[in-house]
Coordinates of C-alpha atoms and ligand atoms in Angstrom, one line a residue:
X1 CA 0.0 0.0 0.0
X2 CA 1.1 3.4 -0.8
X3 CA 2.4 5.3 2.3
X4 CA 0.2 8.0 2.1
X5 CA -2.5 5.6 2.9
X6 CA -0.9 4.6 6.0
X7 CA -0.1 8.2 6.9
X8 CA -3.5 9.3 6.4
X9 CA -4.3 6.4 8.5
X10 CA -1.9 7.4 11.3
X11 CA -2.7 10.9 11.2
X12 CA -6.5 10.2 11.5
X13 CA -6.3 8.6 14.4
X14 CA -3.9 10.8 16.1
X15 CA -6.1 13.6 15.4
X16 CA -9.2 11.5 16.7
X17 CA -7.0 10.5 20.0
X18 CA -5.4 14.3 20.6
X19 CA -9.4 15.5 20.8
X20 CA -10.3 12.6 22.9
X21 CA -8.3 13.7 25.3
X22 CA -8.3 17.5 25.3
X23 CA -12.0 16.8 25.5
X24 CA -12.4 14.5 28.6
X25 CA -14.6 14.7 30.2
X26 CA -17.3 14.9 27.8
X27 CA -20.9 15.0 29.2
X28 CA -23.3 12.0 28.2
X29 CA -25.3 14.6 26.6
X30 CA -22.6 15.0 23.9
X31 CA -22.6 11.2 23.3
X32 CA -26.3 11.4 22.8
X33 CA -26.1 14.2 20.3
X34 CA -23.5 11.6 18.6
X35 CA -25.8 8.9 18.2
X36 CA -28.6 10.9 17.4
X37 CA -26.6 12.3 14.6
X38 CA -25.9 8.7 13.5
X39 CA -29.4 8.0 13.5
X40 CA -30.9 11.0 11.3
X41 CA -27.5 10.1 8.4
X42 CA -29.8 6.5 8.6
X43 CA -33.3 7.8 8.3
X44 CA -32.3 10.9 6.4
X45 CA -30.7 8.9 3.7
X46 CA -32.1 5.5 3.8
X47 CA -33.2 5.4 0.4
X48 CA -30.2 5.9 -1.3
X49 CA -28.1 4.0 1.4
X50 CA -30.5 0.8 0.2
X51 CA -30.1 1.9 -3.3
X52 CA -26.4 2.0 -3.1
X53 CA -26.4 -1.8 -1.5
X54 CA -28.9 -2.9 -4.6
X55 CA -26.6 -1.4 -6.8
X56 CA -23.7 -3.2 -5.6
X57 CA -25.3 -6.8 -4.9
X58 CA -26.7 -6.7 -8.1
X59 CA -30.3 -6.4 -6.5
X60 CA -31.6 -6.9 -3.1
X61 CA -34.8 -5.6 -2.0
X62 CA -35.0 -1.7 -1.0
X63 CA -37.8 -3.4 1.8
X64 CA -35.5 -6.0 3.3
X65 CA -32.6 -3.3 2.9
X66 CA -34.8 -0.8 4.7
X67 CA -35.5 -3.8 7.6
X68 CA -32.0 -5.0 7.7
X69 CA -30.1 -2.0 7.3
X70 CA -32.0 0.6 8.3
X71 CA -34.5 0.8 10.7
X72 CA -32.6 -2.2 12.5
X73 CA -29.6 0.2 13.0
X74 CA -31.5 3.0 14.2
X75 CA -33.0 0.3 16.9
X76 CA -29.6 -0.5 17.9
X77 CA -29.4 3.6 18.5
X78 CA -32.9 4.1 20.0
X79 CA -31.9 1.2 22.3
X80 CA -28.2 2.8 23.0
X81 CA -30.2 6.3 23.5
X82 CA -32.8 4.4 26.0
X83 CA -30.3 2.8 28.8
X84 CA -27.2 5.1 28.3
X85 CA -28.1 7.1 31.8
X86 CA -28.4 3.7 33.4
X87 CA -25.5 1.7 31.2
X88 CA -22.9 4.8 32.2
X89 CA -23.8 4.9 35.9
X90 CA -20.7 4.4 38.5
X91 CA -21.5 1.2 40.0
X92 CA -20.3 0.4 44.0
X93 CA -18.8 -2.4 44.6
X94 CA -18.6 -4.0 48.2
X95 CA -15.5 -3.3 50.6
X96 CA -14.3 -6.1 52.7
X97 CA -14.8 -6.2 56.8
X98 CA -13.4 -4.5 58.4
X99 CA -12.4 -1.6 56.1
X100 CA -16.1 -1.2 55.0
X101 CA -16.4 0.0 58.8
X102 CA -13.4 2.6 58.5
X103 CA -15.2 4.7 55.5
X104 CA -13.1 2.8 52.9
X105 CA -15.0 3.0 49.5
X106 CA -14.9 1.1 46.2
X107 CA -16.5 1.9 42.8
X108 CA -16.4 1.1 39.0
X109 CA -16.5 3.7 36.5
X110 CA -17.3 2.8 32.7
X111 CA -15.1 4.6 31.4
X112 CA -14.4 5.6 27.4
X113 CA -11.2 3.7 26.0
X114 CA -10.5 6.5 22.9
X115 CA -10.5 5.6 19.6
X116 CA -12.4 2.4 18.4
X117 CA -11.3 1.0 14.5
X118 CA -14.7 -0.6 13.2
X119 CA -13.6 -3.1 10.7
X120 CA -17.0 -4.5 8.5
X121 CA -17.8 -7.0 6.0
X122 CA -20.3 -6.5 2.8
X123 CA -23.7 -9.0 3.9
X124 CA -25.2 -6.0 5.7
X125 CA -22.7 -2.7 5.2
X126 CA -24.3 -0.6 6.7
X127 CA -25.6 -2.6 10.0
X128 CA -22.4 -4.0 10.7
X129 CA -20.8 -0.3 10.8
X130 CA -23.4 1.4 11.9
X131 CA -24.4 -0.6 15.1
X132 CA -21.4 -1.1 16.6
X133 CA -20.6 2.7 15.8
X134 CA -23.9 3.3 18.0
X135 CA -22.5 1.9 20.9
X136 CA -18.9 2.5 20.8
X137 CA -20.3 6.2 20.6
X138 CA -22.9 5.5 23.4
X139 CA -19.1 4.4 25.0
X140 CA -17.9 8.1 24.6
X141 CA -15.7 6.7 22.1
X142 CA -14.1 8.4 19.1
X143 CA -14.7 5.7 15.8
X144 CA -12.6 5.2 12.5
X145 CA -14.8 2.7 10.1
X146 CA -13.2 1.0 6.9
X147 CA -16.0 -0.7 5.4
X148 CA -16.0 -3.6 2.7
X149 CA -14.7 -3.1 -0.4
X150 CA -17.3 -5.6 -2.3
X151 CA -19.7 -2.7 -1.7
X152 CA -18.2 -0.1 -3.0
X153 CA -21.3 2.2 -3.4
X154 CA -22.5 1.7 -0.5
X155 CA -19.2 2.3 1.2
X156 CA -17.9 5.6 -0.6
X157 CA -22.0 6.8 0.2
X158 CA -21.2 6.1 4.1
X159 CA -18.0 8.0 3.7
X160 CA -19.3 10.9 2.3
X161 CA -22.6 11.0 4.7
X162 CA -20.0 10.8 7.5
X163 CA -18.0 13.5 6.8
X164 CA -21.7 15.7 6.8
X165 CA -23.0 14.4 9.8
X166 CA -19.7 14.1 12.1
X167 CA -16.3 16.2 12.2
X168 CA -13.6 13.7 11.2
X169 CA -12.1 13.9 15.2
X170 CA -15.5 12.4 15.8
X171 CA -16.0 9.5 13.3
X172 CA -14.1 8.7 9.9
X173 CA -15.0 6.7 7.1
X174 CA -11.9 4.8 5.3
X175 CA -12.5 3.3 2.1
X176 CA -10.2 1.1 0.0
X177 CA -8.8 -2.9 -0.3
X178 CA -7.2 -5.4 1.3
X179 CA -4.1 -3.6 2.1
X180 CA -5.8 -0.6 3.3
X181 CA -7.9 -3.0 5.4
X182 CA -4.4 -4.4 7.0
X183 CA -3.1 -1.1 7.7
X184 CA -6.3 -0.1 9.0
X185 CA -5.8 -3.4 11.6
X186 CA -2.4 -2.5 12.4
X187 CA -2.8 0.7 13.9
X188 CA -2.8 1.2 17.6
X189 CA -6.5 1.3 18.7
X190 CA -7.8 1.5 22.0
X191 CA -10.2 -1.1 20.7
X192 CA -11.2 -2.8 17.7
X193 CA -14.3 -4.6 16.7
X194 CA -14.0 -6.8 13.3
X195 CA -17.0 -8.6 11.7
X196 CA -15.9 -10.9 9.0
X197 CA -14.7 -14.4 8.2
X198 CA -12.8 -16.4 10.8
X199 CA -9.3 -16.7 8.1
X200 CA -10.0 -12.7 8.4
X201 CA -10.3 -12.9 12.1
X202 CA -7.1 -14.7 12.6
X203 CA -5.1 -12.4 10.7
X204 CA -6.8 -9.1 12.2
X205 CA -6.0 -10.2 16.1
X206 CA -2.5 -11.4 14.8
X207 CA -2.4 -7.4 13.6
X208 CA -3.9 -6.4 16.4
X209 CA -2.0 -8.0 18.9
X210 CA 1.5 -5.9 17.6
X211 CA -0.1 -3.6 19.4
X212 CA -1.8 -5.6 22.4
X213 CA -5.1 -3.6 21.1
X214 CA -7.8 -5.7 22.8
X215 CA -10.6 -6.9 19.9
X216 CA -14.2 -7.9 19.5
X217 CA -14.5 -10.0 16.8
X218 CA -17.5 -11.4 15.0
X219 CA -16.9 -13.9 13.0
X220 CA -18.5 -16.9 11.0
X221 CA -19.0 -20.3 10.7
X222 CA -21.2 -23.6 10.1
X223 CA -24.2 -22.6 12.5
X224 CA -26.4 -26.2 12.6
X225 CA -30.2 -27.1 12.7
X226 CA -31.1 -29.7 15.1
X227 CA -34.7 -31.0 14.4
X228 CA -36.3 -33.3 17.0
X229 CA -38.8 -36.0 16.0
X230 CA -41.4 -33.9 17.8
X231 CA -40.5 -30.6 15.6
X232 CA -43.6 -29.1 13.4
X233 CA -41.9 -29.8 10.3
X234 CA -44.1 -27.4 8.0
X235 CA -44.2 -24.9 10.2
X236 CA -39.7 -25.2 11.0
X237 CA -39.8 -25.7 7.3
X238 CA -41.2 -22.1 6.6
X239 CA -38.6 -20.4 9.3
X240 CA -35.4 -22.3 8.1
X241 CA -36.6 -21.6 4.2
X242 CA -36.7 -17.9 5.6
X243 CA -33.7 -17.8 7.4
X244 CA -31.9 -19.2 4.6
X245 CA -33.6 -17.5 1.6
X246 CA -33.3 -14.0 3.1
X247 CA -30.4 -11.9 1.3
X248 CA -30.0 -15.1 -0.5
X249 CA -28.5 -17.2 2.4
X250 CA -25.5 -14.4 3.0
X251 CA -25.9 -13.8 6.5
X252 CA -23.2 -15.1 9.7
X253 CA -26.3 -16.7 11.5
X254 CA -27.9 -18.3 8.9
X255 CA -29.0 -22.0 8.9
X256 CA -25.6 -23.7 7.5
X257 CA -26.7 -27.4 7.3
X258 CA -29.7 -29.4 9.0
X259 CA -29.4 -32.5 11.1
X260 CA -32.9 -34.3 11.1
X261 CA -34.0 -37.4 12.0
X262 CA -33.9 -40.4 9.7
X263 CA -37.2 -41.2 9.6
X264 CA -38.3 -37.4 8.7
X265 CA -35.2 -36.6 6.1
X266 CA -38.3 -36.3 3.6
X267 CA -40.7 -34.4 5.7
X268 CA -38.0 -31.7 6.8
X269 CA -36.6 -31.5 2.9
X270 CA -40.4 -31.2 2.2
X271 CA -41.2 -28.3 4.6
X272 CA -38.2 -26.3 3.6
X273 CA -39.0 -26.6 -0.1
X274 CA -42.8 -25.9 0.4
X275 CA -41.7 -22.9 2.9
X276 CA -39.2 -21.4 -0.3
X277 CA -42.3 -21.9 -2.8
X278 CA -44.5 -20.0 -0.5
X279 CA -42.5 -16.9 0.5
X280 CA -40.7 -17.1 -3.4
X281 CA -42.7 -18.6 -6.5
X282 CA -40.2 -16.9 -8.5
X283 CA -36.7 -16.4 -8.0
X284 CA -35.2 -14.8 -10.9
X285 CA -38.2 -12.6 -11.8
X286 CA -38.7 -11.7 -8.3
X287 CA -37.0 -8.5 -6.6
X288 CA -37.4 -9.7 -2.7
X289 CA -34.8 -12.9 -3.8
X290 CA -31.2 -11.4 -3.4
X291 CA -28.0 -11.9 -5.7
X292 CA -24.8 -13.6 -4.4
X293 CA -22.8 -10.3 -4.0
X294 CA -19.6 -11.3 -6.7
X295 CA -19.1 -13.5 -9.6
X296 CA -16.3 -14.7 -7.2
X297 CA -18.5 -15.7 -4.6
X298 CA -21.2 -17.1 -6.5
X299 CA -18.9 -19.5 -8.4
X300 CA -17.4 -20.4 -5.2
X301 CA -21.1 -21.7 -4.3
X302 CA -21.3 -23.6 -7.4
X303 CA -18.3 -25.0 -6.8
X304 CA -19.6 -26.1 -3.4
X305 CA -22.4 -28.0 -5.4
X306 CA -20.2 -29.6 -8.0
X307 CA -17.9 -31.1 -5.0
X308 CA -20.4 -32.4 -3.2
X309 CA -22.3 -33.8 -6.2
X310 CA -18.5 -35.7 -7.2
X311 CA -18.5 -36.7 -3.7
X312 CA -21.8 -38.6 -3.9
X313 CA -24.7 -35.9 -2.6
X314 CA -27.5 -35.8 -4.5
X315 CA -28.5 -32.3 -5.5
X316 CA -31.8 -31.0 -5.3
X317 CA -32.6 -27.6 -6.5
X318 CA -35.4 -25.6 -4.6
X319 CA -36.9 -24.1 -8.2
X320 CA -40.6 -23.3 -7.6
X321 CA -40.9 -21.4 -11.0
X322 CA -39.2 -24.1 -13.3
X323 CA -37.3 -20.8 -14.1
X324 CA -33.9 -21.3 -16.4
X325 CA -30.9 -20.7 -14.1
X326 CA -28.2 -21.4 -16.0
X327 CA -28.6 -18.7 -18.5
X328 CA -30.3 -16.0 -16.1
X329 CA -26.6 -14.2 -16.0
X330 CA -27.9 -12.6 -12.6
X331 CA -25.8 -14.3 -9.8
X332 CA -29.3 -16.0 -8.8
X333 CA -29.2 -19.2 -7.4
X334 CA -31.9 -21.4 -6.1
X335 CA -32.2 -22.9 -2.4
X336 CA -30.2 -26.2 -3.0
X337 CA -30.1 -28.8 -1.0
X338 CA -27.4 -31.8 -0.5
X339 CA -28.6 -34.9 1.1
X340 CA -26.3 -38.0 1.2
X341 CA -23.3 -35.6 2.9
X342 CA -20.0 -36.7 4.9
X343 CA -17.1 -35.1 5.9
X344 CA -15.0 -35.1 2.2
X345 CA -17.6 -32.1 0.6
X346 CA -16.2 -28.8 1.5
X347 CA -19.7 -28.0 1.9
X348 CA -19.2 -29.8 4.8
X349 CA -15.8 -27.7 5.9
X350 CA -16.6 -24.0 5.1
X351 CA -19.0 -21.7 5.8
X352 CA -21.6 -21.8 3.2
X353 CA -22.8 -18.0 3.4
X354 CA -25.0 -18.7 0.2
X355 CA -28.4 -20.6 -0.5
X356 CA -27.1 -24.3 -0.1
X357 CA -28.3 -26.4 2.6
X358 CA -27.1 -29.8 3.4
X359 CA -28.9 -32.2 5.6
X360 CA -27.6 -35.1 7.9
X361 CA -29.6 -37.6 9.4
X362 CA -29.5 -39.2 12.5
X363 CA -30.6 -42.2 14.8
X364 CA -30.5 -41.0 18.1
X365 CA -30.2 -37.3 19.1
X366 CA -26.6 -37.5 20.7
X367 CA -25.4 -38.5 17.4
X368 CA -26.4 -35.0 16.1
X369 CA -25.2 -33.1 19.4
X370 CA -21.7 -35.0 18.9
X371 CA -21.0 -33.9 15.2
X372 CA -22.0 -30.4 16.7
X373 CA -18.9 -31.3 19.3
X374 CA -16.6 -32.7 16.6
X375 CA -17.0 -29.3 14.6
X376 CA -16.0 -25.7 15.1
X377 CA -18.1 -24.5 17.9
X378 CA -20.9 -22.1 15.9
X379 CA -22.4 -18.9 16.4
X380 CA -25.7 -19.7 16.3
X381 CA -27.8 -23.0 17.3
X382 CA -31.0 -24.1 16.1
X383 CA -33.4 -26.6 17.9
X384 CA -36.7 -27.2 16.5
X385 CA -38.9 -29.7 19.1
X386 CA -41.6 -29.5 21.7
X387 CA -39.9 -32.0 24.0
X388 CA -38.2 -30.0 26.5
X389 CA -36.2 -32.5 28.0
X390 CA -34.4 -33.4 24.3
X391 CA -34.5 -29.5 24.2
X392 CA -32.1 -29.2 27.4
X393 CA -30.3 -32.2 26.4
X394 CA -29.0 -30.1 23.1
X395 CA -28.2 -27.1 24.9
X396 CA -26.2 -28.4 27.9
X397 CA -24.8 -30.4 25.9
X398 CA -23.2 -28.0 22.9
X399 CA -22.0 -24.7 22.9
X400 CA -22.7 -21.9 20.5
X401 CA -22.0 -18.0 20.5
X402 CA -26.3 -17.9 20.8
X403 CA -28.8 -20.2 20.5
X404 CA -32.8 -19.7 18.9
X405 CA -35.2 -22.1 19.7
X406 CA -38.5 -23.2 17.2
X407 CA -36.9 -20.8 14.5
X408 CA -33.5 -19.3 13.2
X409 CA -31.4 -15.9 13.7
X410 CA -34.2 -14.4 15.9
X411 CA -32.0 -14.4 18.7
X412 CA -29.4 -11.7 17.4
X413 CA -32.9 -9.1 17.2
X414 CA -33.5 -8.7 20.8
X415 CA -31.8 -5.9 22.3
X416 CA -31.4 -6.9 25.4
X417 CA -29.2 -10.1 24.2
X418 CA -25.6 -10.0 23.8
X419 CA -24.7 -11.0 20.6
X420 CA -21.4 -12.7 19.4
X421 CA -19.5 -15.9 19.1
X422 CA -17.3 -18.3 21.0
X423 CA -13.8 -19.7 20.0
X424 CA -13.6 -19.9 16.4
X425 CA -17.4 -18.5 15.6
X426 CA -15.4 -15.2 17.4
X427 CA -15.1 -13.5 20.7
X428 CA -16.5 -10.8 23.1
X429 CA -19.5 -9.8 22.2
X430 CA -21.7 -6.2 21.2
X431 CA -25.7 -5.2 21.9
X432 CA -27.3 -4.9 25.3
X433 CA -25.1 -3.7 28.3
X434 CA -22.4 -5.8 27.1
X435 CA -21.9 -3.7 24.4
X436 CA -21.8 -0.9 26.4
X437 CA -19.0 -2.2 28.6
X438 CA -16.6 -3.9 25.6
X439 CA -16.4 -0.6 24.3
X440 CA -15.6 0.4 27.7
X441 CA -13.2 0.5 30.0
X442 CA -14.3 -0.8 33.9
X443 CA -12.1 1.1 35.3
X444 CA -11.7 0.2 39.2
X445 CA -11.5 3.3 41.8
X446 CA -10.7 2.6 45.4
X447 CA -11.2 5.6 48.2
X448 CA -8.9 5.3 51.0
X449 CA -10.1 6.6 54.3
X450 CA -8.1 9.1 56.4
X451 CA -7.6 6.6 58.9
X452 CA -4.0 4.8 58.6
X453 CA -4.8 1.6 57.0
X454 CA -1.8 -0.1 56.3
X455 CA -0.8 0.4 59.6
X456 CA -4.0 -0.8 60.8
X457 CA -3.2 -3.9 58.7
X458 CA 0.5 -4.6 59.4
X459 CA 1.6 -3.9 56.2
X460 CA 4.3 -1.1 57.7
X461 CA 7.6 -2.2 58.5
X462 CA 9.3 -2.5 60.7
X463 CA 6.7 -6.2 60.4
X464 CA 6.3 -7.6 63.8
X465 CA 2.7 -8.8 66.1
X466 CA 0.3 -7.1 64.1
X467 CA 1.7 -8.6 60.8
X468 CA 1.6 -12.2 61.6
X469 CA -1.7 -11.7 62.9
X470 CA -3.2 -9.9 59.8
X471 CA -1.7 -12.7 57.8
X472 CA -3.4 -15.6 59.8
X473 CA -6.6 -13.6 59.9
X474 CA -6.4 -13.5 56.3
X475 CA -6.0 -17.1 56.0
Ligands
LIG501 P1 -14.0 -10.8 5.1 O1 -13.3 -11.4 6.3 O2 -13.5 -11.2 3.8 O3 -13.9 -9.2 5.2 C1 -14.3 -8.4 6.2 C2 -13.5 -7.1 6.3 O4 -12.1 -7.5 6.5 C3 -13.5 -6.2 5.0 O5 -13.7 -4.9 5.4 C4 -12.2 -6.4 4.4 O6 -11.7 -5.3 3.7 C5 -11.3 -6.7 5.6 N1 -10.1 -7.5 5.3 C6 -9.8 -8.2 4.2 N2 -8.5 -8.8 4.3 C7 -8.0 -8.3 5.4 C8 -6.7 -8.4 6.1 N3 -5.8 -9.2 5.6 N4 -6.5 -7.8 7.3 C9 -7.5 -7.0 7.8 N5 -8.7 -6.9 7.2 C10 -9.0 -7.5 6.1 O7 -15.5 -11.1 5.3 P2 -16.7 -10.9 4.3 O8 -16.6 -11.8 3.2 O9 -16.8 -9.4 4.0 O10 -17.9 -11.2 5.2 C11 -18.4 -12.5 5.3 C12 -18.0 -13.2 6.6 O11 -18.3 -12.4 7.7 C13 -18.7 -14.5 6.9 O12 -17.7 -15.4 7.4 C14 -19.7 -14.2 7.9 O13 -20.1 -15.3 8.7 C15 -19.0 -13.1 8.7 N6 -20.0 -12.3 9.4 C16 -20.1 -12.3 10.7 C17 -21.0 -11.5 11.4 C18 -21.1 -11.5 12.9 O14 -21.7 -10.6 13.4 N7 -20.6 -12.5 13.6 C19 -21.8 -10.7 10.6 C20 -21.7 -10.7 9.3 C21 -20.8 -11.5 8.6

C-alpha cells in the first residue's frame, strides 16, 4: 500500500485521539447528540443507502434493505439512546470487613477507551458499521470505520454521509482494499471490533495483537439445525426456508446445514421446499430474492455443489418457477439442497454463506449433538422440538455463540441479548449492556479513608505482632 494511505491512516487517528483527550470529560449529553446524529444520516438517507447496497449486490430488495439496514440500526441507536443514563452509571462495589467500617470505598467507572477501528464485512454494510458505531459512541468513544470493499457504493456513500453528519475527530470513514484493510488493523487502537470471516479474524487479532489492542471479533462459521422428531416440520420448514432465503442465504447466523432425524429426512426437505415456494414462486423474476454479491462468490457456491455432487450428494434444486438458471446471467441461485453428505464435501468444511443447505440424518439425538462437538463451535444454534427435556439435552450439551429455539437468527434481534461468538465463531460480544461495557473501560476506583490503613493492617515495616496476625486472619 502506498504510504500515504498509512499516513493518512496514522494521522486520523492521532487527530481522533489528541481530541479525545483534550475533551475529557465529555458529558453524556454530547454522546447522545452523537448517536442521534448517526441515527438522522440513517433515516435521512435511507433510500439511497438501500439503493447504493442494490446497486452493488446486483439487486436486493429496497424493503428488506430498509428492515435490515435501516430501521434495525437506528434500533440499535434508539436502544443505546434508552439505557445510556443507566449503562454509564458508577457502579459500588462492596468493601471487605473490616475496612467497610473505616469509610473505605470502592467503585467502578465505565469509562471511554478512545478511539475504536470498526472493521466491517459486505452481507449487511451498513448494519455492521453502523451498530457497533452506535454503541462505541454511546461508550464516549471516538470511531474510525473502513468498510468492505465488495460494496463499493454503499461504502464511498457512508463515507461521504460521515463527513456531513460528524467532524472527522468524531467518526471517519476509510474506504479502499485489502491492504488498506491491514493497515487499517495494524494501527494502535484502544479497541477494535472486526466482523468478518474467521481466516480474516485470525489475521486481524495477529495485527492487532503488535499492538496488544484488545478486539471484538465477530466472525462466521457452520451454524447447525437440530430438528427433534417432535418438531412441526411445515411450520420449521417455513422459518429455516426464511432464514436461509433472506439476502440469499448471505448472512453469519444463517442456517448452515440441517441434522434431522432419519425417519423425517423427507418431511423436513419437504417443509423447507414448500416454505421457499411459499415466500418465493419466482426467484429470478422476483425482486425480494437477493444476488450472491460477486461473480467470485457465487462461483465459489457452485463449486460447493459440484464437489459435493463428485462426492456422492445428490442435488436438489429448490426451483418453484421451473425458471432457467443457467442462463439468467444474474448471480441468482436457487435454495439447493445436498442430502447423502460426509465429511470429504467442502460444503461440509466452510461456511456456506450462500443458498445451499445440506442435511444429515441421525438415529438418536446424541449423534447430532456430537458432530456439533466434533466441529467448530458455531455462532448460532438451532433446535426445532416440543420436547423439553431433548431441548435441554441439546443445549447443555453444545455450545454456540447464541442459540434460537422453534426458529433461526431471531435471537441476534433482541436488544437486550448480547450477541457474538465463541472460540472460532469469534469473541467478546456487542448489543445490550455488554456492548456498552466492551467498548468500555471498567475502570476500578478505590477511596482510602483518612484513617491509617496499612498500619492498621501490618503492612508497615518495621513487620512484627500485628503482621503475623493480619496474615493468619487472612488465612
Ligand atoms: P472478510 O473477512 O473477507 O472481510 C471483512 C473485512 O475485512 C472487510 O472490510 C475487508 O476489507 C477486511 N479485510 C480483508 N482482508 C484483510 C486483512 N488481511 N486484514 C485485515 N482486514 C482485512 O468477510 P466478508 O466476506 O466481508 O464477510 C463474510 C464473513 O463475515 C462470513 O464469514 C460471515 O459469517 C461473517 N460475518 C459475521 C458476522 C457476525 O456478526 N458475527 C456478521 C456478518 C458477517
Amino acid at each position: 500500500m502506498a504510504d500515504d494511505r498509512r499516513d493518512e491512516l496514522e494521522a486520523i487517528l492521532k487527530l481522533q485521539r489528541d481530541a479525545f483527550t483534550a475533551s475529557r470529560p465529555e458529558t453524556l449529553g454530547m454522546r447522545k447528540d452523537r448517536i442521534k446524529r448517526a441515527m438522522a444520516l440513517l433515516k435521512d438517507h435511507g433510500e439511497n443507502l438501500c439503493k447504493a447496497m442494490s446497486a452493488d449486490f446486483g439487486n436486493r430488495a429496497m424493503e428488506q434493505s430498509m428492515l435490515t439496514d435501516i430501521s434495525g440500526t437506528v434500533g440499535a441507536g434508539k436502544h443505546t439512546l434508552k439505557h445510556i443514563d443507566k449503562w454509564a452509571k458508577p457502579e459500588k462495589r462492596s468493601v471487605q470487613f473490616p475496612l467497610n467500617l473505616l469509610g473505605a470505598k470502592a467503585e467502578i467507572r465505565y469509562e471511554p477507551k478512545g478511539v475504536i477501528g470498526i472493521l466491517s464485512p459486505w452481507n449487511f454494510p451498513v448494519n455492521l458499521a453502523f451498530a457497533p458505531l452506535m454503541q462505541v459512541l454511546g461508550a464516549g468513544n471516538r470511531a474510525m470505520i473502513k468498510p468492505s470493499e465488495f460494496t463499493e457504493r454503499t461504502s464511498a456513500l457512508m463515507a461521504e454521509l460521515v463527513e456531513e453528519y460528524f467532524t472527522r475527530d468524531e467518526v471517519a470513514v476509510i474506504t479502499g482494499g485489502p491492504e488498506v484493510a491491514q493497515a487499517f488493523s495494524s494501527l494502535p487502537f484502544d479497541h477494535l471490533v472486526f466482523t468478518g470471516s474467521t481466516a480474516t479474524g485470525r489475521k486481524v487479532m495477529q495485527a492487532a495483537a503488535e499492538n496488544l489492542v484488545p478486539v471484538t471479533l465477530e466472525l462466521g462459521g457452520k451454524s447447525p439445525v437440530i430438528m427433534g422428531r417432535s418438531a412441526d416440520f411445515a411450520k420449521a420448514g417455513e422459518r429455516i426456508a426464511l432464514g436461509k432465503m433472506m439476502n440469499a442465504g448471505q448472512i453469519c447466523l444463517a442456517p448452515d446445514y440441517m441434522v434431522v432425524p432419519d425417519d423425517k429426512e423427507a418431511e423436513a426437505i419437504a417443509g423447507v421446499s414448500e416454505g421457499v415456494a411459499n415466500m418465493y414462486p419466482k426467484l429470478l423474476e422476483n425482486d425480494d430474492y437477493a444476488s450472491i454479491v460477486s461473480d467470485r462468490h457465487f462461483e465459489r457456491l457452485q463449486s460447493l455443489v459440484e464437489d459435493a455432487r463428485d462426492k456422492g450428494a445428490e442435488v436438489i434444486e429448490v426451483n418453484p418457477g421451473n425458471e432457467d438458471f443457467a442462463n439468467a446471467n444474474q448471480r441468482k441461485m436457487p435454495l439447493t439442497i445436498l442430502r447423502h453428505v460426509n465429511d470429504e464435501m467442502e460444503a461440509m468444511q466452510e461456511e456456506i454463506f450462500g443458498p445451499v443447505l445440506p442435511v444429515k440424518t441421525y438415529r438418536a439425538i446424541d449423534e447430532a449433538v456430537d458432530y456439533v462437538n466434533e466441529n467448530d463451535r458455531p455462532l448460532g444454534l438451532y433446535y426445532f422440538g416440543e420436547d423439553t427435556d431433548e431441548q435441554d439435552r441439546v443445549l447443555n450439551r453444545t455450545i454456540s455463540g447464541g442459540v434460537t429455539t422453534n426458529d433461526v437468527i431471531f435471537h441476534v434481534s433482541m436488544d437486550d441479548l448480547p450477541f457474538g461468538g465463541v472460540g472460532p465463531s469469534g469473541m467478546g460480544s456487542y448489543h445490550a449492556i455488554e456492548g456498552f461495557k466492551e467498548f468500555s473501560h471498567a475502570r476500578s476506583v478505590y477511596h482510602q479513608p483518612k484513617i491509617d490503613i496499612a498500619k492498621l493492617g501490618g503492612f508497615k515495616p518495621p513487620y512484627g505482632k500485628a503482621t503475623r496476625k493480619a496474615a493468619a486472619n487472612m488465612m
